PDB file of C-alpha atoms in Angstrom:
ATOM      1  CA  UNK H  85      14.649 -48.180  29.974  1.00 47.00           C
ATOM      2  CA  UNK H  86      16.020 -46.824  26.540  1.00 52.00           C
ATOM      3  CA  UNK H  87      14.032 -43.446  26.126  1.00 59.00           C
ATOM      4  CA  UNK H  88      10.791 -44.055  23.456  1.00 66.00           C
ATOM      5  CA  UNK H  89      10.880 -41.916  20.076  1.00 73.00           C
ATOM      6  CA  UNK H  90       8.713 -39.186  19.128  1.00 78.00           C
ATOM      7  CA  UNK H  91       6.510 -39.526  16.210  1.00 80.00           C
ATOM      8  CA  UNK H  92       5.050 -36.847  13.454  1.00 80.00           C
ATOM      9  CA  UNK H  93       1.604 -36.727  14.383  1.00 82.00           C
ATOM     10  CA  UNK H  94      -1.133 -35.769  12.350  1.00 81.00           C
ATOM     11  CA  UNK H  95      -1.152 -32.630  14.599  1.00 80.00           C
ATOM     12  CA  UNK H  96       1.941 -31.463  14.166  1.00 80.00           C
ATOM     13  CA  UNK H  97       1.476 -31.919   9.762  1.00 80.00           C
ATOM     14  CA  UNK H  98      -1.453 -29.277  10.381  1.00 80.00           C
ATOM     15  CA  UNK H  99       0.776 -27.203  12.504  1.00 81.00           C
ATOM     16  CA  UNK H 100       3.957 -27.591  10.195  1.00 82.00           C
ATOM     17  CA  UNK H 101       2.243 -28.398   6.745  1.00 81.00           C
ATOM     18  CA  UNK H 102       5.587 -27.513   4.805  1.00 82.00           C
ATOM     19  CA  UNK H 103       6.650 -31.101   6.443  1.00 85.00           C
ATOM     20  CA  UNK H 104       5.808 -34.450   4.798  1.00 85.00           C
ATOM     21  CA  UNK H 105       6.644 -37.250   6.422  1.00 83.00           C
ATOM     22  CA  UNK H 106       9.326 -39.765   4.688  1.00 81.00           C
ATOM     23  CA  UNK H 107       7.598 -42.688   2.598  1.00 69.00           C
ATOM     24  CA  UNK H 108       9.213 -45.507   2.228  1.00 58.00           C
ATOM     25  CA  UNK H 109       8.841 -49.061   0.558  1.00 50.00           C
ATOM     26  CA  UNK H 110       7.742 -50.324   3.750  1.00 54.00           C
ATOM     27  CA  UNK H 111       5.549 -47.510   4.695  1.00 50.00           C
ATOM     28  CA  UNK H 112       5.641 -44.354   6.379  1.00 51.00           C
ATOM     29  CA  UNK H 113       8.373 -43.613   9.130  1.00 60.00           C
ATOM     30  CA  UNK H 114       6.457 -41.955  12.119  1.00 73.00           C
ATOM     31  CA  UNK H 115       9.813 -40.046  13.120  1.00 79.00           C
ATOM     32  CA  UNK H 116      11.286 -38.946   9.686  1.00 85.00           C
ATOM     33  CA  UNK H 117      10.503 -35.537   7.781  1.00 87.00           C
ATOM     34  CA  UNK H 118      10.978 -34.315   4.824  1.00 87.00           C
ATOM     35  CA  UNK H 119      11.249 -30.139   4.205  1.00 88.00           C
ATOM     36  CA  UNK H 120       9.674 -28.762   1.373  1.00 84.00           C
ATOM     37  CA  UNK H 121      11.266 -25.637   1.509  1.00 81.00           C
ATOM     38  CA  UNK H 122      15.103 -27.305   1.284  1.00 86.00           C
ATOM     39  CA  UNK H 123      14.419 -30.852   0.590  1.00 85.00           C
ATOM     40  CA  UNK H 124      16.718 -32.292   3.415  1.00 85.00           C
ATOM     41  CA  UNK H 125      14.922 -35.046   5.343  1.00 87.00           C
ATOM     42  CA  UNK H 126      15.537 -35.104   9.406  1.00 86.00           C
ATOM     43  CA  UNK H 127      14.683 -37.341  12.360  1.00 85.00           C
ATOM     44  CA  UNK H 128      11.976 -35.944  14.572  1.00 83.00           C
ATOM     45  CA  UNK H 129      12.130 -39.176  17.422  1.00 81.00           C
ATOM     46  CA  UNK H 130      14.638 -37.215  19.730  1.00 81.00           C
ATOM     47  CA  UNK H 131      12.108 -34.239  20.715  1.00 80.00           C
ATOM     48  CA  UNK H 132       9.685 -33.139  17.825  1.00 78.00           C
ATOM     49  CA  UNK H 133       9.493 -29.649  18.499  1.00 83.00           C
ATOM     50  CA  UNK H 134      13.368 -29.280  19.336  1.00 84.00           C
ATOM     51  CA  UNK H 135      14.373 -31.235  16.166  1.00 86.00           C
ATOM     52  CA  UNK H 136      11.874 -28.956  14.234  1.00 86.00           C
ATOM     53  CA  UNK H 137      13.755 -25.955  15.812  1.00 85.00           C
ATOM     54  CA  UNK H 138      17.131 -27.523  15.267  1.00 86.00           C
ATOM     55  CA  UNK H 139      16.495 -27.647  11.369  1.00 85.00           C
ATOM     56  CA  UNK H 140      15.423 -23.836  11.181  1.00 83.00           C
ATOM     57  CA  UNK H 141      18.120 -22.923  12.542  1.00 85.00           C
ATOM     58  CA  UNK H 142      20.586 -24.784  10.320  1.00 87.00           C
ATOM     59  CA  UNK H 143      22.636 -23.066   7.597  1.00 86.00           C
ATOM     60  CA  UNK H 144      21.214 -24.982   4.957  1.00 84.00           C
ATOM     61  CA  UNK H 145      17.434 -23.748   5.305  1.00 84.00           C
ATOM     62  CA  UNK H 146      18.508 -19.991   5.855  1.00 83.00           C
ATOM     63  CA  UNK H 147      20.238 -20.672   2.378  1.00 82.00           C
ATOM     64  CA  UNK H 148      17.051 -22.031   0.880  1.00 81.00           C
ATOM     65  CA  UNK H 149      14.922 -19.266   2.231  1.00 76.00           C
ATOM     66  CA  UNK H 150      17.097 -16.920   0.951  1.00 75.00           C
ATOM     67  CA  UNK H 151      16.909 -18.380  -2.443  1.00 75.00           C
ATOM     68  CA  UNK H 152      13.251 -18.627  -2.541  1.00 68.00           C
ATOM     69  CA  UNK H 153      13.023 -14.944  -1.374  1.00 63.00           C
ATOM     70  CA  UNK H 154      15.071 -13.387  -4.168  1.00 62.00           C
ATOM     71  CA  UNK H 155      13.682 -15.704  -6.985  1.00 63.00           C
ATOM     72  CA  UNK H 156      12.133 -14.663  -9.749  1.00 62.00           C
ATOM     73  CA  UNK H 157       8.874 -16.385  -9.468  1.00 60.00           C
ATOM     74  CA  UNK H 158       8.360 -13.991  -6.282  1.00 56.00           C
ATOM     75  CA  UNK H 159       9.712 -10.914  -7.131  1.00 59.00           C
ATOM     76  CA  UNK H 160       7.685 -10.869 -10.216  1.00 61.00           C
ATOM     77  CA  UNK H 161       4.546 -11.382  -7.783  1.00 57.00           C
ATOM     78  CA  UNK H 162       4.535  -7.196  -6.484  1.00 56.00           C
ATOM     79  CA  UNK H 163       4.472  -4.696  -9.369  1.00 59.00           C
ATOM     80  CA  UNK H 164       3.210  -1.467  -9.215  1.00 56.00           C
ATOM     81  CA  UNK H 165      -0.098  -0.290 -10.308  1.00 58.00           C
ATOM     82  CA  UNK H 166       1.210   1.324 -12.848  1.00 59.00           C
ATOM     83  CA  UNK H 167       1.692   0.307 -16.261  1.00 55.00           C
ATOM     84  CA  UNK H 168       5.083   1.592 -16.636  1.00 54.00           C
ATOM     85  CA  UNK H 169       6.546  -0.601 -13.687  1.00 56.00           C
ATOM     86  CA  UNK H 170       9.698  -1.465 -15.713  1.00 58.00           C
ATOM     87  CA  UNK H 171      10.591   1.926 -15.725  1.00 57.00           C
ATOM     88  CA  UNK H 172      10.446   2.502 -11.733  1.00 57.00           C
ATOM     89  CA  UNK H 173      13.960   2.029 -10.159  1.00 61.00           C
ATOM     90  CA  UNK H 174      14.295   3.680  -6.507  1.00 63.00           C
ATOM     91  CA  UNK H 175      17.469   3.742  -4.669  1.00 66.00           C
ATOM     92  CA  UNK H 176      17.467   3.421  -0.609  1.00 71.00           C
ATOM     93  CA  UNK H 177      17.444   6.788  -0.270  1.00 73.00           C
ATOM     94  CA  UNK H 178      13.881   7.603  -2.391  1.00 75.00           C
ATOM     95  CA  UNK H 179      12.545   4.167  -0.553  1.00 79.00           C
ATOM     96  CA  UNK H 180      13.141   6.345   2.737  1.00 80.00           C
ATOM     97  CA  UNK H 181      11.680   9.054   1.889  1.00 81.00           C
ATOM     98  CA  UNK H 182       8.451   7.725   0.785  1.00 82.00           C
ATOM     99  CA  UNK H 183       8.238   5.584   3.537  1.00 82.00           C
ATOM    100  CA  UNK H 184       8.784   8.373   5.756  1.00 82.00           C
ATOM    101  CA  UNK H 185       6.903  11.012   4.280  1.00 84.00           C
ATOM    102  CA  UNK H 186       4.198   9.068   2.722  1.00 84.00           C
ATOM    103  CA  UNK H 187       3.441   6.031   3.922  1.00 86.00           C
ATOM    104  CA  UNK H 188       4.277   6.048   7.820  1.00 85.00           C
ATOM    105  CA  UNK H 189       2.058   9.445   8.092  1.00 85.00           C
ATOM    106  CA  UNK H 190      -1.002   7.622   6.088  1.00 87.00           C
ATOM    107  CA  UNK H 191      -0.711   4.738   9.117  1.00 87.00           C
ATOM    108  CA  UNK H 192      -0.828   7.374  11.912  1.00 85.00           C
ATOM    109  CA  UNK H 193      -3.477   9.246  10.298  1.00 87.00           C
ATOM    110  CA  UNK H 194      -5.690   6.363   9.950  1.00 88.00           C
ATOM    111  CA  UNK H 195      -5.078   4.800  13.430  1.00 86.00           C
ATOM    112  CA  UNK H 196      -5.248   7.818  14.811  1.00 85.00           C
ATOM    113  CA  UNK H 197      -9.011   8.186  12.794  1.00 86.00           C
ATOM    114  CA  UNK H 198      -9.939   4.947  14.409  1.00 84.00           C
ATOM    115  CA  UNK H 199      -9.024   5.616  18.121  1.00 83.00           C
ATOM    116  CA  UNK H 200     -11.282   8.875  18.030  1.00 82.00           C
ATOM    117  CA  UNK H 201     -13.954   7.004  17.025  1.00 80.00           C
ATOM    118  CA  UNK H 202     -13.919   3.821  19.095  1.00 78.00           C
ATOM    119  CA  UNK H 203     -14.242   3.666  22.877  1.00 75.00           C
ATOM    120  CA  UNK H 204     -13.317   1.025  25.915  1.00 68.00           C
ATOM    121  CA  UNK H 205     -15.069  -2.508  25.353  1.00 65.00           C
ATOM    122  CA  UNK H 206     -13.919  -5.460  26.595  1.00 63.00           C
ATOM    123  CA  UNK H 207     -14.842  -7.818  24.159  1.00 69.00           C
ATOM    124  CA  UNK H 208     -11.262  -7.706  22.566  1.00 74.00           C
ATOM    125  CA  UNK H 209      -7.785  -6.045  22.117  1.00 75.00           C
ATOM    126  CA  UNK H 210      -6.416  -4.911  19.329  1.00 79.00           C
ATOM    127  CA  UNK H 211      -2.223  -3.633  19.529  1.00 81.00           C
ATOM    128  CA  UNK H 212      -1.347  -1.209  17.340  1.00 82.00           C
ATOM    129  CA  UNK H 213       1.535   1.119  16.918  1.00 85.00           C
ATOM    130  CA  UNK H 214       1.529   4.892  17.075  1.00 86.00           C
ATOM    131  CA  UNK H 215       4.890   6.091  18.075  1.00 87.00           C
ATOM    132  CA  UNK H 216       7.762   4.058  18.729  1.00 84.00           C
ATOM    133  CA  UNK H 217      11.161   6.253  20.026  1.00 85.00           C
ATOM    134  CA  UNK H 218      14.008   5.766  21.787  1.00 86.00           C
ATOM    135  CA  UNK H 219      14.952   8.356  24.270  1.00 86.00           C
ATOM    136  CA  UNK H 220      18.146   9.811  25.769  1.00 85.00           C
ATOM    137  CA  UNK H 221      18.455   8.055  30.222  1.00 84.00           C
ATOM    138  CA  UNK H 222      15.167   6.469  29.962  1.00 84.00           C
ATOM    139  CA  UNK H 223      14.631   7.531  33.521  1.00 92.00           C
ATOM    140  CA  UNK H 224      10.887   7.817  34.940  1.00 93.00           C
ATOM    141  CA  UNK H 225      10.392  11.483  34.263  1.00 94.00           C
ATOM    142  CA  UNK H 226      11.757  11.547  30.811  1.00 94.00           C
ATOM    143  CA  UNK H 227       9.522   8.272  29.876  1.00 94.00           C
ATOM    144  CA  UNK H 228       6.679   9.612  31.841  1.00 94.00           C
ATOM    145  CA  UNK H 229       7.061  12.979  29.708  1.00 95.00           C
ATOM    146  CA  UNK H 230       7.643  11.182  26.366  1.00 94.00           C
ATOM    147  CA  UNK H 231       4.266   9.086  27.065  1.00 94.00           C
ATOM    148  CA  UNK H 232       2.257  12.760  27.851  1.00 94.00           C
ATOM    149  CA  UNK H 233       3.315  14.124  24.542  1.00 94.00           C
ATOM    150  CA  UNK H 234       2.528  11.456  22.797  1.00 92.00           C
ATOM    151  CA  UNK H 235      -0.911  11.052  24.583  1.00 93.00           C
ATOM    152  CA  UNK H 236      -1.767  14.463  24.131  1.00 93.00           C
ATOM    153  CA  UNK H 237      -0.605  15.059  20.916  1.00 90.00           C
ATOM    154  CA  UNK H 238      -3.216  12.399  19.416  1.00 88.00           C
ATOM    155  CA  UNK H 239      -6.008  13.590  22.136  1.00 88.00           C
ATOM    156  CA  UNK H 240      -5.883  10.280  24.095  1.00 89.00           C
ATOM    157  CA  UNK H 241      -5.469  11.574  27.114  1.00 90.00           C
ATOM    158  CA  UNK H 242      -9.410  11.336  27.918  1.00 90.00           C
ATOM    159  CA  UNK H 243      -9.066   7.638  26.871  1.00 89.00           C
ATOM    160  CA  UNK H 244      -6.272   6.013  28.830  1.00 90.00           C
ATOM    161  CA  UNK H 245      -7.512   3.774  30.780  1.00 88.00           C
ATOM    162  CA  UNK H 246      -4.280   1.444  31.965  1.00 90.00           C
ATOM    163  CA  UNK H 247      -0.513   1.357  31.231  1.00 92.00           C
ATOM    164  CA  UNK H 248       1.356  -1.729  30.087  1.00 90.00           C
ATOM    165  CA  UNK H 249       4.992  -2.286  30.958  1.00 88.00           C
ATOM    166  CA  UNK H 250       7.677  -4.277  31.976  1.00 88.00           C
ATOM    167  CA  UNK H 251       7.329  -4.958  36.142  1.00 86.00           C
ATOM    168  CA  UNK H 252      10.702  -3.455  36.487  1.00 88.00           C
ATOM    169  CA  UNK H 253      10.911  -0.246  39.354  1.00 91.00           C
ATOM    170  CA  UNK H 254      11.225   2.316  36.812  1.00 92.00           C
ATOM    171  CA  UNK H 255       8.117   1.712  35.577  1.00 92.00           C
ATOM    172  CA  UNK H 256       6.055   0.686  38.876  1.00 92.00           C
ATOM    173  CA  UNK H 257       8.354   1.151  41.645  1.00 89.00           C
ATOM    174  CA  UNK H 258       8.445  -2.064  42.646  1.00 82.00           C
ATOM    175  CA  UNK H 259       6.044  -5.289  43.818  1.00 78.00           C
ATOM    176  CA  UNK H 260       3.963  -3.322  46.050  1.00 81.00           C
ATOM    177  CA  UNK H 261       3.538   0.100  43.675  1.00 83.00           C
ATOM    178  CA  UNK H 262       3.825   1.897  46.523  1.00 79.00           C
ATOM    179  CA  UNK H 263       6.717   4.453  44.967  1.00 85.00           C
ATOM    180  CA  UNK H 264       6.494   7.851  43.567  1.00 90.00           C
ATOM    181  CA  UNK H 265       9.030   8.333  41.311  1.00 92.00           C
ATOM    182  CA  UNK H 266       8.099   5.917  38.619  1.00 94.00           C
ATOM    183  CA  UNK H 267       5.960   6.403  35.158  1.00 94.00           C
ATOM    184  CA  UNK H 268       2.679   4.668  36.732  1.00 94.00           C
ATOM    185  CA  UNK H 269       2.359   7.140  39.630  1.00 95.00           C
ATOM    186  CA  UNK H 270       3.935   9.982  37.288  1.00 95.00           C
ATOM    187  CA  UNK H 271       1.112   9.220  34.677  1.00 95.00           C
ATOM    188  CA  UNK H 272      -1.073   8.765  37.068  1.00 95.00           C
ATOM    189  CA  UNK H 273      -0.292  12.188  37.981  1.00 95.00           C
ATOM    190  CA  UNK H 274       0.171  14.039  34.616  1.00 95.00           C
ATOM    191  CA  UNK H 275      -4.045  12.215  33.956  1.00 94.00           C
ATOM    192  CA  UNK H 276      -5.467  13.999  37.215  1.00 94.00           C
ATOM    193  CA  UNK H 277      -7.004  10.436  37.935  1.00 94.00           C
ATOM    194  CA  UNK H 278      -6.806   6.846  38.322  1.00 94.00           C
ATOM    195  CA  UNK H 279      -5.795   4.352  35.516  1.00 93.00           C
ATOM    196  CA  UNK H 280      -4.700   0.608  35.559  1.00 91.00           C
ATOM    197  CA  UNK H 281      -1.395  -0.670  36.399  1.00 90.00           C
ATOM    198  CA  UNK H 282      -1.502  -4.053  33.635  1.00 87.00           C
ATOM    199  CA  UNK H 283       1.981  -4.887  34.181  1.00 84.00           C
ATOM    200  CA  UNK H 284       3.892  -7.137  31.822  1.00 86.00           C
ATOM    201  CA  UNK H 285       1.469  -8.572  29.158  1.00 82.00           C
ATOM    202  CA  UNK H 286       4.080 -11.565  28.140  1.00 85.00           C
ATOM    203  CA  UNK H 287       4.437 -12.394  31.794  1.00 86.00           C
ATOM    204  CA  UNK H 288       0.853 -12.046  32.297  1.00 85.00           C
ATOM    205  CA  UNK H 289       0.061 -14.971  29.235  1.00 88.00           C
ATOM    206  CA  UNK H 290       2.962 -17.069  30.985  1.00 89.00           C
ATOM    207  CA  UNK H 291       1.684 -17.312  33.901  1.00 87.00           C
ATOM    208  CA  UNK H 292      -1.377 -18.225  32.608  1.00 90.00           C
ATOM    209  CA  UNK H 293      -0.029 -20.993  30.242  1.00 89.00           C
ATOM    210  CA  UNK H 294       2.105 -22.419  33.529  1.00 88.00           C
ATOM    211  CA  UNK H 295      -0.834 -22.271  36.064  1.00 90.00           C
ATOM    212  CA  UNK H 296      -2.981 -24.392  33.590  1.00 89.00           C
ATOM    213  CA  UNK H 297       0.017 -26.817  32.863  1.00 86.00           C
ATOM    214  CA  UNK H 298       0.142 -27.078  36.156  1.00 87.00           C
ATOM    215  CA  UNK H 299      -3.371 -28.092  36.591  1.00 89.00           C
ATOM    216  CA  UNK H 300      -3.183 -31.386  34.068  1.00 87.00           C
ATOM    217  CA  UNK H 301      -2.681 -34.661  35.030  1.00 85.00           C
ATOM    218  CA  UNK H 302      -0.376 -35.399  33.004  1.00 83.00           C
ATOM    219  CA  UNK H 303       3.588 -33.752  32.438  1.00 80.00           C
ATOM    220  CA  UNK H 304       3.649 -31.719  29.351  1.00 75.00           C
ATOM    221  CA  UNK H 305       6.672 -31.332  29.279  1.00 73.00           C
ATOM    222  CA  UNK H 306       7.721 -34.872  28.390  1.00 73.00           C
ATOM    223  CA  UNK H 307       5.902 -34.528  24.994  1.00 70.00           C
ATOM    224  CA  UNK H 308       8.082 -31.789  23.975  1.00 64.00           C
TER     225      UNK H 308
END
């Protein structure tokens, strides 16, 4: 049986709403697109999603993007407060430095503000970033020692309540977690108590996405 074609639902416009489908004098094609953002028109009917993908990645819509991005109708959109924004010109090297020295040390300071005044809830989660380095072996000690400092330094030692990390053996010694020498039973250590081993939060929404596709009666995976 020759394989049916996928169409552009009404779904999938809310979803991608930079495609239109193609109109023509007959009416609307269910499995043609047009991009507004590079004006090349594509067939969906093979696999919408994968077609959709297909496009993004092509040379021709990087090109666009690129365009759009250094046009004049959006780099005119962020000026400084000032009045004399003609007049500011900084090189990569000023750019550093006030992200460095000005900027990145507002965003600790204020999410640092904000994790001494909240407390554990579990109505939601909110991920935010307070140090990210990359340091020399990477072995359980030196990450366990790295994560200390860090804790520590911000007085969040009190607050930790679980660690987060790829299921690999340096970082919970395995299926089991029965090892010592890894940064759950390190920290563990360093905390003087008990604290929750989360493991992989990508893995953890995976598996959660697969054991309800699972569930369905019907295959999801031949709509894609």
């Amino acid at each position: 049986m020759p394989k049916r074609s996928c169409k552009f639902t009404e779904d999938l416009q809310n979803e991608f709403a930079f495609l239109k489908k193609v109109c023509t004098g007959t009416g609307d094609q269910d499995d043609r697109v047009k991009c507004s953002h590079c004006n090349f028109e594509f067939s969906v009917a093979h696999g919408v999603r994968s077609d959709i993908k297909d496009h993004f990645q092509s040379s021709k819509h990087k090109k666009s993007l690129a365009c759009a991005a250094s046009s004049s109708k959006l780099t005119s959109f962020f000026k400084t407060a000032s009045s004399n924004h003609k007049n500011l010109d900084l090189a990569a090297k000023e750019c550093e430095a006030i992200v460095l020295n000005v900027i990145a040390p507002l965003a600790q300071e204020e999410l640092k503000e904000d994790l001494a005044k909240s407390n554990f809830v579990s109505v939601s989660v909110q991920v935010k970033l307070l140090d990210f380095k990359s340091v020399a072996g990477e072995t359980s000690e030196i990450l366990t020692n790295h994560l200390c400092s860090v804790l520590f330094r911000n007085d969040l030692n009190n607050k930790v309540v679980g660690f987060c990390g790829d299921n690999c053996n340096t970082n919970f010694g395995g299926v089991k977690r029965a090892g010592q020498k890894n940064v759950f039973h390190r920290l563990k250590n360093s905390l003087g108590r008990e604290i929750n081993g989360i493991g992989c939060g990508a893995h953890i929404v995976h598996n959660c996405v697969q054991t309800t596709v699972d569930s369905l009666s019907i295959d999801i995976e031949a709509y894609w």
